Amino acid sequence: MRVLLVNHGTAADWGGGDGVQMRETGKRLRERGHSVELVNADRFNPAGFDLVHIFNCRVHHSFEQQVLSCQEASVPVVVSPIWVSIARALWGSRGSVGLLQKAVDEGPEAAADLLEQLRERRLTVMLKDGYVQATGEGSWDQSGLRLVSRLLKTVDGLLPNSWLELQALRSDLHWDGDCFEVAHYGVDPKLFLDADPEPFRQRFGLNGPFVLQAGRIEPAKNQAMLCWALRNTELPIVLIGKSEHWPSYAELCRRISGPRLLQIDHLNQQELASAYAAAGVHVLPSWMETCGLVSLEAALSGTPLVGSTFGHELEYLGGDAWYADPGDADSLERAVHAALAAGRHSVKPLRMKRKVLERFNWEQTVEATERLYVRVLEQRSRAA
């Protein structure tokens, strides 16, 4: 089978789970004897390929061009949507950053009532193209949402990374197809299992417990709320991720946490594994995760996890993590302290580590991917 794996043209500038999934899928498809090429492009020529696999439909203008490229060449298309409820995520991420900026600029009391509205989901958030409510309803421009909905109904098969993502596709985009496989994300144990914490501790001088969050530093990942939630503690906070797209947001985090905050733009995978192993807890209070790949990586080091109540993490973490409402600083502080108090040798992180090893690996991801490819090609063959 000759397969072209495609992500949007700016994917390399952002990084993220979609790029990791595409790379790991390509690697393992080649190991299974398939001919595979990878490209980040909006427009491309798929002639000569048996199938095109597109990763991430959320960049809707890019997605439109990608689907058109395939349809013009009559090549079958499989899509890993990597979908979250965009409007709800915009509400939370844009709302929280504005309120925390107000709290820092004018004092906590100036934003107290608005932060309570955020917590209670009563806040109305203004966007450039209208307003949005916590439910996703509002006057914001939904043409991109409608475009993605229409395009997904024209492709040959979908590969969501959780059953919760599939349900979101049905609820948000009204996708009613039946040609799909659920392909959970995976982690490579060779990279992250039982890493040595000492290299990270020695390099950055962190000898006691600290709170870690890995991932791009941006409103969607909600690092500023983590900093706000822990502002009255002595806990060091380490953020590992690029901030080039949101430098003002990184500055907001620094203003909240001061010298207790360490921001690191990039670590290689061995260094990142050491950071996970050194951390007292890994926290991902995100507004828009479909999995939380960094949480699975941290779990292999036995690190206690705090996940968000807002995305699809529940399907991966289950009862083996602590959870926090990303819009509620008190909820986040309680979860962090509970995870730290339980520690690495408690039941939850031990079970989570075992679960990742047994269920969330790239071989199983690619098995589901390959099954869908075969199904799509058989359906195309019957229709010919």
mmCIF file of C-alpha atoms in Angstrom:
data_model
loop_
_atom_site.group_PDB
_atom_site.id
_atom_site.type_symbol
_atom_site.label_atom_id
_atom_site.label_comp_id
_atom_site.label_asym_id
_atom_site.label_seq_id
_atom_site.Cartn_x
_atom_site.Cartn_y
_atom_site.Cartn_z
ATOM 1 C CA MET A 1 0.000 0.000 0.000
ATOM 2 C CA ARG A 2 1.310 3.461 -0.898
ATOM 3 C CA VAL A 3 0.098 6.078 1.598
ATOM 4 C CA LEU A 4 0.528 9.852 1.840
ATOM 5 C CA LEU A 5 0.278 11.312 5.349
ATOM 6 C CA VAL A 6 -0.614 15.015 5.396
ATOM 7 C CA ASN A 7 -0.771 17.757 8.015
ATOM 8 C CA HIS A 8 -1.573 21.421 7.405
ATOM 9 C CA GLY A 9 1.090 23.661 5.936
ATOM 10 C CA THR A 10 1.996 25.442 9.190
ATOM 11 C CA ALA A 11 2.028 22.322 11.388
ATOM 12 C CA ALA A 12 5.808 22.351 11.818
ATOM 13 C CA ASP A 13 5.637 25.861 13.277
ATOM 14 C CA TRP A 14 3.253 24.774 16.038
ATOM 15 C CA GLY A 15 4.233 21.234 16.979
ATOM 16 C CA GLY A 16 1.762 19.131 18.940
ATOM 17 C CA GLY A 17 0.154 15.729 19.120
ATOM 18 C CA ASP A 18 -1.017 15.719 15.500
ATOM 19 C CA GLY A 19 2.568 15.882 14.285
ATOM 20 C CA VAL A 20 3.655 13.175 16.720
ATOM 21 C CA GLN A 21 0.801 10.919 15.610
ATOM 22 C CA MET A 22 1.651 11.434 11.940
ATOM 23 C CA ARG A 23 5.347 10.714 12.492
ATOM 24 C CA GLU A 24 4.767 7.615 14.626
ATOM 25 C CA THR A 25 2.107 6.310 12.232
ATOM 26 C CA GLY A 26 4.442 6.710 9.280
ATOM 27 C CA LYS A 27 7.297 4.975 11.072
ATOM 28 C CA ARG A 28 5.238 1.923 11.954
ATOM 29 C CA LEU A 29 3.467 1.681 8.612
ATOM 30 C CA ARG A 30 6.895 1.468 6.977
ATOM 31 C CA GLU A 31 7.890 -1.266 9.427
ATOM 32 C CA ARG A 32 4.807 -3.172 8.211
ATOM 33 C CA GLY A 33 6.005 -2.981 4.622
ATOM 34 C CA HIS A 34 3.981 -0.015 3.317
ATOM 35 C CA SER A 35 5.392 2.803 1.196
ATOM 36 C CA VAL A 36 4.789 6.028 3.124
ATOM 37 C CA GLU A 37 5.492 9.719 2.532
ATOM 38 C CA LEU A 38 4.842 12.578 4.968
ATOM 39 C CA VAL A 39 4.154 16.192 4.036
ATOM 40 C CA ASN A 40 2.942 19.385 5.706
ATOM 41 C CA ALA A 41 0.970 21.112 2.951
ATOM 42 C CA ASP A 42 -2.439 22.556 2.139
ATOM 43 C CA ARG A 43 -2.220 21.789 -1.586
ATOM 44 C CA PHE A 44 -0.414 18.708 -2.912
ATOM 45 C CA ASN A 45 -0.537 16.142 -5.706
ATOM 46 C CA PRO A 46 -1.743 12.740 -4.424
ATOM 47 C CA ALA A 47 -1.490 11.013 -7.813
ATOM 48 C CA GLY A 48 0.082 7.574 -7.488
ATOM 49 C CA PHE A 49 -0.931 7.039 -3.877
ATOM 50 C CA ASP A 50 -3.495 4.423 -2.878
ATOM 51 C CA LEU A 51 -4.777 6.559 -0.015
ATOM 52 C CA VAL A 52 -4.257 9.914 1.700
ATOM 53 C CA HIS A 53 -4.445 10.254 5.481
ATOM 54 C CA ILE A 54 -5.056 13.830 6.714
ATOM 55 C CA PHE A 55 -4.266 14.756 10.317
ATOM 56 C CA ASN A 56 -6.150 17.603 12.059
ATOM 57 C CA CYS A 57 -9.248 19.120 10.472
ATOM 58 C CA ARG A 58 -9.413 22.134 12.801
ATOM 59 C CA VAL A 59 -7.462 24.479 10.515
ATOM 60 C CA HIS A 60 -10.489 24.656 8.289
ATOM 61 C CA HIS A 61 -9.122 26.601 5.286
ATOM 62 C CA SER A 62 -6.164 24.211 5.063
ATOM 63 C CA PHE A 63 -8.449 21.216 5.478
ATOM 64 C CA GLU A 64 -10.632 22.378 2.612
ATOM 65 C CA GLN A 65 -7.656 22.581 0.253
ATOM 66 C CA GLN A 66 -6.358 19.193 1.365
ATOM 67 C CA VAL A 67 -9.680 17.454 0.739
ATOM 68 C CA LEU A 68 -10.034 19.169 -2.649
ATOM 69 C CA SER A 69 -6.539 17.986 -3.631
ATOM 70 C CA CYS A 70 -7.603 14.393 -2.963
ATOM 71 C CA GLN A 71 -11.006 14.656 -4.600
ATOM 72 C CA GLU A 72 -9.570 16.173 -7.767
ATOM 73 C CA ALA A 73 -7.268 13.145 -8.069
ATOM 74 C CA SER A 74 -10.014 10.669 -7.028
ATOM 75 C CA VAL A 75 -7.808 9.308 -4.230
ATOM 76 C CA PRO A 76 -9.507 7.906 -1.074
ATOM 77 C CA VAL A 77 -9.222 10.028 2.063
ATOM 78 C CA VAL A 78 -8.979 9.036 5.734
ATOM 79 C CA VAL A 79 -9.040 11.800 8.366
ATOM 80 C CA SER A 80 -7.792 11.877 11.942
ATOM 81 C CA PRO A 81 -9.954 14.866 12.961
ATOM 82 C CA ILE A 82 -8.267 15.529 16.349
ATOM 83 C CA TRP A 83 -11.488 17.324 17.195
ATOM 84 C CA VAL A 84 -12.508 19.229 20.294
ATOM 85 C CA SER A 85 -15.501 21.496 20.765
ATOM 86 C CA ILE A 86 -13.855 24.614 19.360
ATOM 87 C CA ALA A 87 -16.433 27.148 20.548
ATOM 88 C CA ARG A 88 -16.352 25.906 24.145
ATOM 89 C CA ALA A 89 -12.568 25.880 24.056
ATOM 90 C CA LEU A 90 -12.503 29.461 22.716
ATOM 91 C CA TRP A 91 -14.889 30.529 25.449
ATOM 92 C CA GLY A 92 -12.684 29.128 28.180
ATOM 93 C CA SER A 93 -9.278 30.050 26.823
ATOM 94 C CA ARG A 94 -10.097 33.592 25.715
ATOM 95 C CA GLY A 95 -12.253 34.265 28.754
ATOM 96 C CA SER A 96 -9.725 33.076 31.314
ATOM 97 C CA VAL A 97 -6.754 34.939 29.844
ATOM 98 C CA GLY A 98 -8.670 38.229 29.814
ATOM 99 C CA LEU A 99 -9.800 37.848 33.407
ATOM 100 C CA LEU A 100 -6.380 36.829 34.701
ATOM 101 C CA GLN A 101 -4.801 39.776 32.907
ATOM 102 C CA LYS A 102 -7.334 42.044 34.621
ATOM 103 C CA ALA A 103 -6.588 40.452 37.999
ATOM 104 C CA VAL A 104 -2.847 41.019 37.561
ATOM 105 C CA ASP A 105 -3.208 44.589 36.250
ATOM 106 C CA GLU A 106 -5.890 45.829 38.637
ATOM 107 C CA GLY A 107 -5.716 43.452 41.589
ATOM 108 C CA PRO A 108 -7.572 40.218 42.438
ATOM 109 C CA GLU A 109 -10.708 41.987 43.685
ATOM 110 C CA ALA A 110 -11.208 43.720 40.340
ATOM 111 C CA ALA A 111 -11.665 40.371 38.605
ATOM 112 C CA ALA A 112 -13.202 38.349 41.442
ATOM 113 C CA ASP A 113 -16.812 38.564 40.245
ATOM 114 C CA LEU A 114 -15.871 37.793 36.637
ATOM 115 C CA LEU A 115 -13.751 34.811 37.695
ATOM 116 C CA GLU A 116 -16.770 33.537 39.599
ATOM 117 C CA GLN A 117 -18.846 33.910 36.421
ATOM 118 C CA LEU A 118 -16.200 31.888 34.589
ATOM 119 C CA ARG A 119 -16.317 29.171 37.224
ATOM 120 C CA GLU A 120 -20.110 29.035 37.079
ATOM 121 C CA ARG A 121 -20.163 29.148 33.252
ATOM 122 C CA ARG A 122 -22.162 32.394 33.267
ATOM 123 C CA LEU A 123 -19.503 34.534 31.564
ATOM 124 C CA THR A 124 -20.108 35.979 28.099
ATOM 125 C CA VAL A 125 -16.831 36.176 26.162
ATOM 126 C CA MET A 126 -16.339 38.662 23.349
ATOM 127 C CA LEU A 127 -14.393 37.502 20.292
ATOM 128 C CA LYS A 128 -13.347 39.481 17.214
ATOM 129 C CA ASP A 129 -16.341 38.131 15.312
ATOM 130 C CA GLY A 130 -18.998 38.209 18.035
ATOM 131 C CA TYR A 131 -19.640 36.708 21.442
ATOM 132 C CA VAL A 132 -19.638 33.134 22.721
ATOM 133 C CA GLN A 133 -21.244 31.477 25.725
ATOM 134 C CA ALA A 134 -19.960 28.503 27.724
ATOM 135 C CA THR A 135 -22.242 26.209 25.716
ATOM 136 C CA GLY A 136 -20.633 27.355 22.453
ATOM 137 C CA GLU A 137 -23.691 29.330 21.432
ATOM 138 C CA GLY A 138 -23.443 32.983 20.451
ATOM 139 C CA SER A 139 -22.992 35.378 17.546
ATOM 140 C CA TRP A 140 -19.462 34.274 16.591
ATOM 141 C CA ASP A 141 -18.757 33.309 12.973
ATOM 142 C CA GLN A 142 -19.559 29.603 12.629
ATOM 143 C CA SER A 143 -18.863 29.331 8.892
ATOM 144 C CA GLY A 144 -15.617 27.435 9.539
ATOM 145 C CA LEU A 145 -17.497 24.930 11.686
ATOM 146 C CA ARG A 146 -20.051 24.388 8.945
ATOM 147 C CA LEU A 147 -17.290 23.973 6.357
ATOM 148 C CA VAL A 148 -15.535 21.254 8.376
ATOM 149 C CA SER A 149 -18.873 19.530 8.989
ATOM 150 C CA ARG A 150 -19.616 19.448 5.261
ATOM 151 C CA LEU A 151 -16.131 18.272 4.302
ATOM 152 C CA LEU A 152 -16.044 15.414 6.811
ATOM 153 C CA LYS A 153 -19.190 13.989 5.259
ATOM 154 C CA THR A 154 -17.386 13.698 1.904
ATOM 155 C CA VAL A 155 -14.316 11.741 3.054
ATOM 156 C CA ASP A 156 -14.024 7.956 3.097
ATOM 157 C CA GLY A 157 -13.325 7.270 6.762
ATOM 158 C CA LEU A 158 -12.542 8.846 10.129
ATOM 159 C CA LEU A 159 -9.958 7.866 12.719
ATOM 160 C CA PRO A 160 -10.826 9.646 16.011
ATOM 161 C CA ASN A 161 -8.425 9.043 18.890
ATOM 162 C CA SER A 162 -11.171 8.311 21.438
ATOM 163 C CA TRP A 163 -14.827 7.382 21.638
ATOM 164 C CA LEU A 164 -15.378 10.757 23.309
ATOM 165 C CA GLU A 165 -13.917 12.460 20.249
ATOM 166 C CA LEU A 166 -16.277 10.471 18.039
ATOM 167 C CA GLN A 167 -19.193 11.648 20.159
ATOM 168 C CA ALA A 168 -17.996 15.256 19.845
ATOM 169 C CA LEU A 169 -17.872 14.841 16.062
ATOM 170 C CA ARG A 170 -21.453 13.648 16.127
ATOM 171 C CA SER A 171 -22.631 16.401 18.488
ATOM 172 C CA ASP A 172 -20.684 19.362 17.097
ATOM 173 C CA LEU A 173 -20.406 18.513 13.407
ATOM 174 C CA HIS A 174 -23.363 16.143 12.960
ATOM 175 C CA TRP A 175 -21.173 13.442 11.432
ATOM 176 C CA ASP A 176 -23.359 10.367 11.019
ATOM 177 C CA GLY A 177 -21.071 8.028 9.096
ATOM 178 C CA ASP A 178 -20.174 4.472 10.062
ATOM 179 C CA CYS A 179 -16.768 4.018 8.413
ATOM 180 C CA PHE A 180 -14.396 4.682 11.307
ATOM 181 C CA GLU A 181 -11.944 3.141 13.738
ATOM 182 C CA VAL A 182 -11.024 4.553 17.129
ATOM 183 C CA ALA A 183 -7.227 4.766 17.294
ATOM 184 C CA HIS A 184 -6.092 5.785 20.759
ATOM 185 C CA TYR A 185 -2.833 7.690 21.011
ATOM 186 C CA GLY A 186 0.281 5.841 22.079
ATOM 187 C CA VAL A 187 3.584 6.435 23.812
ATOM 188 C CA ASP A 188 6.975 4.856 23.187
ATOM 189 C CA PRO A 189 8.125 3.185 26.444
ATOM 190 C CA LYS A 190 11.743 3.221 25.280
ATOM 191 C CA LEU A 191 11.720 7.004 25.591
ATOM 192 C CA PHE A 192 9.807 7.645 28.794
ATOM 193 C CA LEU A 193 9.664 4.531 30.982
ATOM 194 C CA ASP A 194 11.345 4.957 34.385
ATOM 195 C CA ALA A 195 13.610 7.812 33.316
ATOM 196 C CA ASP A 196 16.361 9.176 35.553
ATOM 197 C CA PRO A 197 15.279 12.400 37.339
ATOM 198 C CA GLU A 198 18.794 13.483 38.279
ATOM 199 C CA PRO A 199 19.930 15.077 34.990
ATOM 200 C CA PHE A 200 16.983 17.482 35.052
ATOM 201 C CA ARG A 201 17.340 18.231 38.760
ATOM 202 C CA GLN A 202 21.045 18.925 38.468
ATOM 203 C CA ARG A 203 20.752 21.064 35.349
ATOM 204 C CA PHE A 204 18.064 23.342 36.782
ATOM 205 C CA GLY A 205 18.786 23.103 40.510
ATOM 206 C CA LEU A 206 15.366 21.705 41.464
ATOM 207 C CA ASN A 207 15.870 19.362 44.393
ATOM 208 C CA GLY A 208 12.447 19.496 46.026
ATOM 209 C CA PRO A 209 8.935 18.839 44.719
ATOM 210 C CA PHE A 210 7.742 20.958 41.821
ATOM 211 C CA VAL A 211 4.704 21.207 39.555
ATOM 212 C CA LEU A 212 5.265 20.500 35.858
ATOM 213 C CA GLN A 213 3.228 21.274 32.756
ATOM 214 C CA ALA A 214 4.556 20.321 29.314
ATOM 215 C CA GLY A 215 3.068 21.750 26.112
ATOM 216 C CA ARG A 216 2.909 24.994 24.143
ATOM 217 C CA ILE A 217 2.495 28.007 26.411
ATOM 218 C CA GLU A 218 -0.823 29.440 25.230
ATOM 219 C CA PRO A 219 -4.334 30.214 26.529
ATOM 220 C CA ALA A 220 -5.745 26.881 25.313
ATOM 221 C CA LYS A 221 -3.292 25.014 27.568
ATOM 222 C CA ASN A 222 -4.272 27.275 30.484
ATOM 223 C CA GLN A 223 -0.871 27.632 32.173
ATOM 224 C CA ALA A 224 -1.814 31.050 33.571
ATOM 225 C CA MET A 225 -4.705 29.523 35.525
ATOM 226 C CA LEU A 226 -2.294 26.976 36.991
ATOM 227 C CA CYS A 227 -0.013 29.820 38.049
ATOM 228 C CA TRP A 228 -2.979 31.723 39.480
ATOM 229 C CA ALA A 229 -4.241 28.700 41.382
ATOM 230 C CA LEU A 230 -0.849 28.241 43.075
ATOM 231 C CA ARG A 231 -0.043 31.926 43.588
ATOM 232 C CA ASN A 232 -0.329 31.693 47.387
ATOM 233 C CA THR A 233 1.857 28.600 47.697
ATOM 234 C CA GLU A 234 5.627 28.140 47.702
ATOM 235 C CA LEU A 235 5.546 25.440 45.036
ATOM 236 C CA PRO A 236 7.936 25.905 42.117
ATOM 237 C CA ILE A 237 6.229 25.663 38.704
ATOM 238 C CA VAL A 238 8.010 24.433 35.572
ATOM 239 C CA LEU A 239 6.496 25.083 32.138
ATOM 240 C CA ILE A 240 8.139 23.319 29.196
ATOM 241 C CA GLY A 241 7.004 24.477 25.773
ATOM 242 C CA LYS A 242 7.234 27.098 23.077
ATOM 243 C CA SER A 243 5.866 30.564 23.803
ATOM 244 C CA GLU A 244 6.723 32.250 20.501
ATOM 245 C CA HIS A 245 3.102 32.383 19.317
ATOM 246 C CA TRP A 246 1.822 33.867 22.604
ATOM 247 C CA PRO A 247 4.711 35.833 24.200
ATOM 248 C CA SER A 248 2.257 38.049 26.104
ATOM 249 C CA TYR A 249 0.692 34.952 27.649
ATOM 250 C CA ALA A 250 4.074 33.677 28.798
ATOM 251 C CA GLU A 251 4.685 37.102 30.333
ATOM 252 C CA LEU A 252 1.342 36.869 32.152
ATOM 253 C CA CYS A 253 2.452 33.575 33.695
ATOM 254 C CA ARG A 254 5.714 35.194 34.829
ATOM 255 C CA ARG A 255 3.886 38.142 36.354
ATOM 256 C CA ILE A 256 1.628 35.826 38.346
ATOM 257 C CA SER A 257 4.283 33.427 39.657
ATOM 258 C CA GLY A 258 7.438 35.548 39.715
ATOM 259 C CA PRO A 259 10.724 33.767 40.534
ATOM 260 C CA ARG A 260 8.934 30.500 41.404
ATOM 261 C CA LEU A 261 8.297 29.989 37.690
ATOM 262 C CA LEU A 262 10.787 28.313 35.368
ATOM 263 C CA GLN A 263 9.961 28.472 31.646
ATOM 264 C CA ILE A 264 11.886 26.204 29.290
ATOM 265 C CA ASP A 265 11.303 26.574 25.552
ATOM 266 C CA HIS A 266 12.456 23.116 24.488
ATOM 267 C CA LEU A 267 13.964 19.890 25.763
ATOM 268 C CA ASN A 268 14.880 16.854 23.711
ATOM 269 C CA GLN A 269 12.956 13.696 24.501
ATOM 270 C CA GLN A 270 15.573 12.286 26.866
ATOM 271 C CA GLU A 271 15.664 15.557 28.814
ATOM 272 C CA LEU A 272 11.864 15.750 28.839
ATOM 273 C CA ALA A 273 11.672 12.210 30.214
ATOM 274 C CA SER A 274 14.019 13.252 33.023
ATOM 275 C CA ALA A 275 11.793 16.269 33.769
ATOM 276 C CA TYR A 276 8.721 14.029 34.034
ATOM 277 C CA ALA A 277 10.600 11.716 36.391
ATOM 278 C CA ALA A 278 11.709 14.618 38.588
ATOM 279 C CA ALA A 279 8.306 16.312 38.887
ATOM 280 C CA GLY A 280 6.056 15.860 41.896
ATOM 281 C CA VAL A 281 2.982 16.129 39.668
ATOM 282 C CA HIS A 282 2.231 16.749 35.997
ATOM 283 C CA VAL A 283 -0.744 19.051 35.439
ATOM 284 C CA LEU A 284 -2.649 19.640 32.180
ATOM 285 C CA PRO A 285 -5.588 21.972 32.971
ATOM 286 C CA SER A 286 -6.320 22.445 29.276
ATOM 287 C CA TRP A 287 -9.437 23.754 27.565
ATOM 288 C CA MET A 288 -9.009 21.636 24.433
ATOM 289 C CA GLU A 289 -7.249 18.277 24.741
ATOM 290 C CA THR A 290 -8.299 15.260 22.729
ATOM 291 C CA CYS A 291 -5.926 13.067 24.722
ATOM 292 C CA GLY A 292 -3.166 14.853 26.554
ATOM 293 C CA LEU A 293 -0.200 13.014 25.060
ATOM 294 C CA VAL A 294 2.179 14.641 27.543
ATOM 295 C CA SER A 295 0.132 13.142 30.379
ATOM 296 C CA LEU A 296 0.651 9.645 28.945
ATOM 297 C CA GLU A 297 4.379 10.337 28.625
ATOM 298 C CA ALA A 298 4.577 11.548 32.224
ATOM 299 C CA ALA A 299 2.627 8.519 33.410
ATOM 300 C CA LEU A 300 5.416 6.202 32.237
ATOM 301 C CA SER A 301 7.699 7.914 34.746
ATOM 302 C CA GLY A 302 5.211 7.171 37.500
ATOM 303 C CA THR A 303 4.340 10.844 37.898
ATOM 304 C CA PRO A 304 0.944 11.617 39.483
ATOM 305 C CA LEU A 305 -1.338 13.321 36.969
ATOM 306 C CA VAL A 306 -3.884 16.117 37.155
ATOM 307 C CA GLY A 307 -6.178 16.263 34.138
ATOM 308 C CA SER A 308 -8.887 18.642 32.976
ATOM 309 C CA THR A 309 -12.626 18.082 33.192
ATOM 310 C CA PHE A 310 -13.089 19.856 29.843
ATOM 311 C CA GLY A 311 -11.649 17.621 27.104
ATOM 312 C CA HIS A 312 -11.503 13.939 26.217
ATOM 313 C CA GLU A 313 -8.790 12.990 28.725
ATOM 314 C CA LEU A 314 -11.257 11.012 30.821
ATOM 315 C CA GLU A 315 -11.149 8.137 28.325
ATOM 316 C CA TYR A 316 -7.388 7.800 28.820
ATOM 317 C CA LEU A 317 -6.931 8.724 32.476
ATOM 318 C CA GLY A 318 -10.097 7.156 33.861
ATOM 319 C CA GLY A 319 -9.948 6.905 37.634
ATOM 320 C CA ASP A 320 -6.153 6.926 37.712
ATOM 321 C CA ALA A 321 -5.616 10.675 37.914
ATOM 322 C CA TRP A 322 -6.870 13.709 39.767
ATOM 323 C CA TYR A 323 -9.129 16.161 37.904
ATOM 324 C CA ALA A 324 -9.576 19.910 37.988
ATOM 325 C CA ASP A 325 -12.051 22.330 36.438
ATOM 326 C CA PRO A 326 -9.874 24.533 34.164
ATOM 327 C CA GLY A 327 -12.024 27.555 35.020
ATOM 328 C CA ASP A 328 -11.838 27.106 38.806
ATOM 329 C CA ALA A 329 -8.567 28.017 40.537
ATOM 330 C CA ASP A 330 -9.665 26.432 43.821
ATOM 331 C CA SER A 331 -10.442 23.154 42.064
ATOM 332 C CA LEU A 332 -7.034 23.207 40.417
ATOM 333 C CA GLU A 333 -5.193 23.949 43.659
ATOM 334 C CA ARG A 334 -6.998 21.123 45.480
ATOM 335 C CA ALA A 335 -6.183 18.618 42.745
ATOM 336 C CA VAL A 336 -2.500 19.578 42.660
ATOM 337 C CA HIS A 337 -2.130 19.266 46.432
ATOM 338 C CA ALA A 338 -4.004 15.957 46.497
ATOM 339 C CA ALA A 339 -1.766 14.476 43.785
ATOM 340 C CA LEU A 340 1.389 15.728 45.489
ATOM 341 C CA ALA A 341 0.261 14.361 48.841
ATOM 342 C CA ALA A 342 -0.481 10.932 47.351
ATOM 343 C CA GLY A 343 2.910 10.732 45.657
ATOM 344 C CA ARG A 344 4.481 8.451 43.089
ATOM 345 C CA HIS A 345 3.993 5.210 44.953
ATOM 346 C CA SER A 346 0.258 5.593 45.473
ATOM 347 C CA VAL A 347 -2.339 3.510 43.658
ATOM 348 C CA LYS A 348 -3.360 5.976 40.937
ATOM 349 C CA PRO A 349 0.027 6.639 39.283
ATOM 350 C CA LEU A 350 0.977 2.962 39.532
ATOM 351 C CA ARG A 351 -2.239 1.896 37.815
ATOM 352 C CA MET A 352 -1.919 4.656 35.224
ATOM 353 C CA LYS A 353 1.604 3.578 34.338
ATOM 354 C CA ARG A 354 0.498 -0.015 33.881
ATOM 355 C CA LYS A 355 -2.502 1.072 31.795
ATOM 356 C CA VAL A 356 -0.339 3.098 29.399
ATOM 357 C CA LEU A 357 2.006 0.158 28.924
ATOM 358 C CA GLU A 358 -0.855 -2.234 28.236
ATOM 359 C CA ARG A 359 -3.268 -0.098 26.209
ATOM 360 C CA PHE A 360 -1.726 3.070 24.817
ATOM 361 C CA ASN A 361 1.106 2.267 22.433
ATOM 362 C CA TRP A 362 1.703 3.190 18.809
ATOM 363 C CA GLU A 363 1.510 -0.406 17.591
ATOM 364 C CA GLN A 364 -2.143 -0.591 18.611
ATOM 365 C CA THR A 365 -2.745 2.857 17.109
ATOM 366 C CA VAL A 366 -1.388 1.716 13.760
ATOM 367 C CA GLU A 367 -3.265 -1.581 13.865
ATOM 368 C CA ALA A 368 -6.528 0.393 13.998
ATOM 369 C CA THR A 369 -5.221 2.744 11.299
ATOM 370 C CA GLU A 370 -4.326 -0.115 8.980
ATOM 371 C CA ARG A 371 -7.738 -1.760 9.510
ATOM 372 C CA LEU A 372 -9.474 1.428 8.416
ATOM 373 C CA TYR A 373 -7.230 1.801 5.362
ATOM 374 C CA VAL A 374 -8.129 -1.715 4.229
ATOM 375 C CA ARG A 375 -11.830 -1.118 4.813
ATOM 376 C CA VAL A 376 -11.797 2.145 2.845
ATOM 377 C CA LEU A 377 -9.933 0.615 -0.088
ATOM 378 C CA GLU A 378 -12.308 -2.375 -0.169
ATOM 379 C CA GLN A 379 -15.315 -0.065 -0.210
ATOM 380 C CA ARG A 380 -13.794 1.995 -3.034
ATOM 381 C CA SER A 381 -13.066 -1.203 -4.965
ATOM 382 C CA ARG A 382 -16.644 -2.434 -4.611
ATOM 383 C CA ALA A 383 -17.999 0.947 -5.711
ATOM 384 C CA ALA A 384 -15.806 1.060 -8.821
#
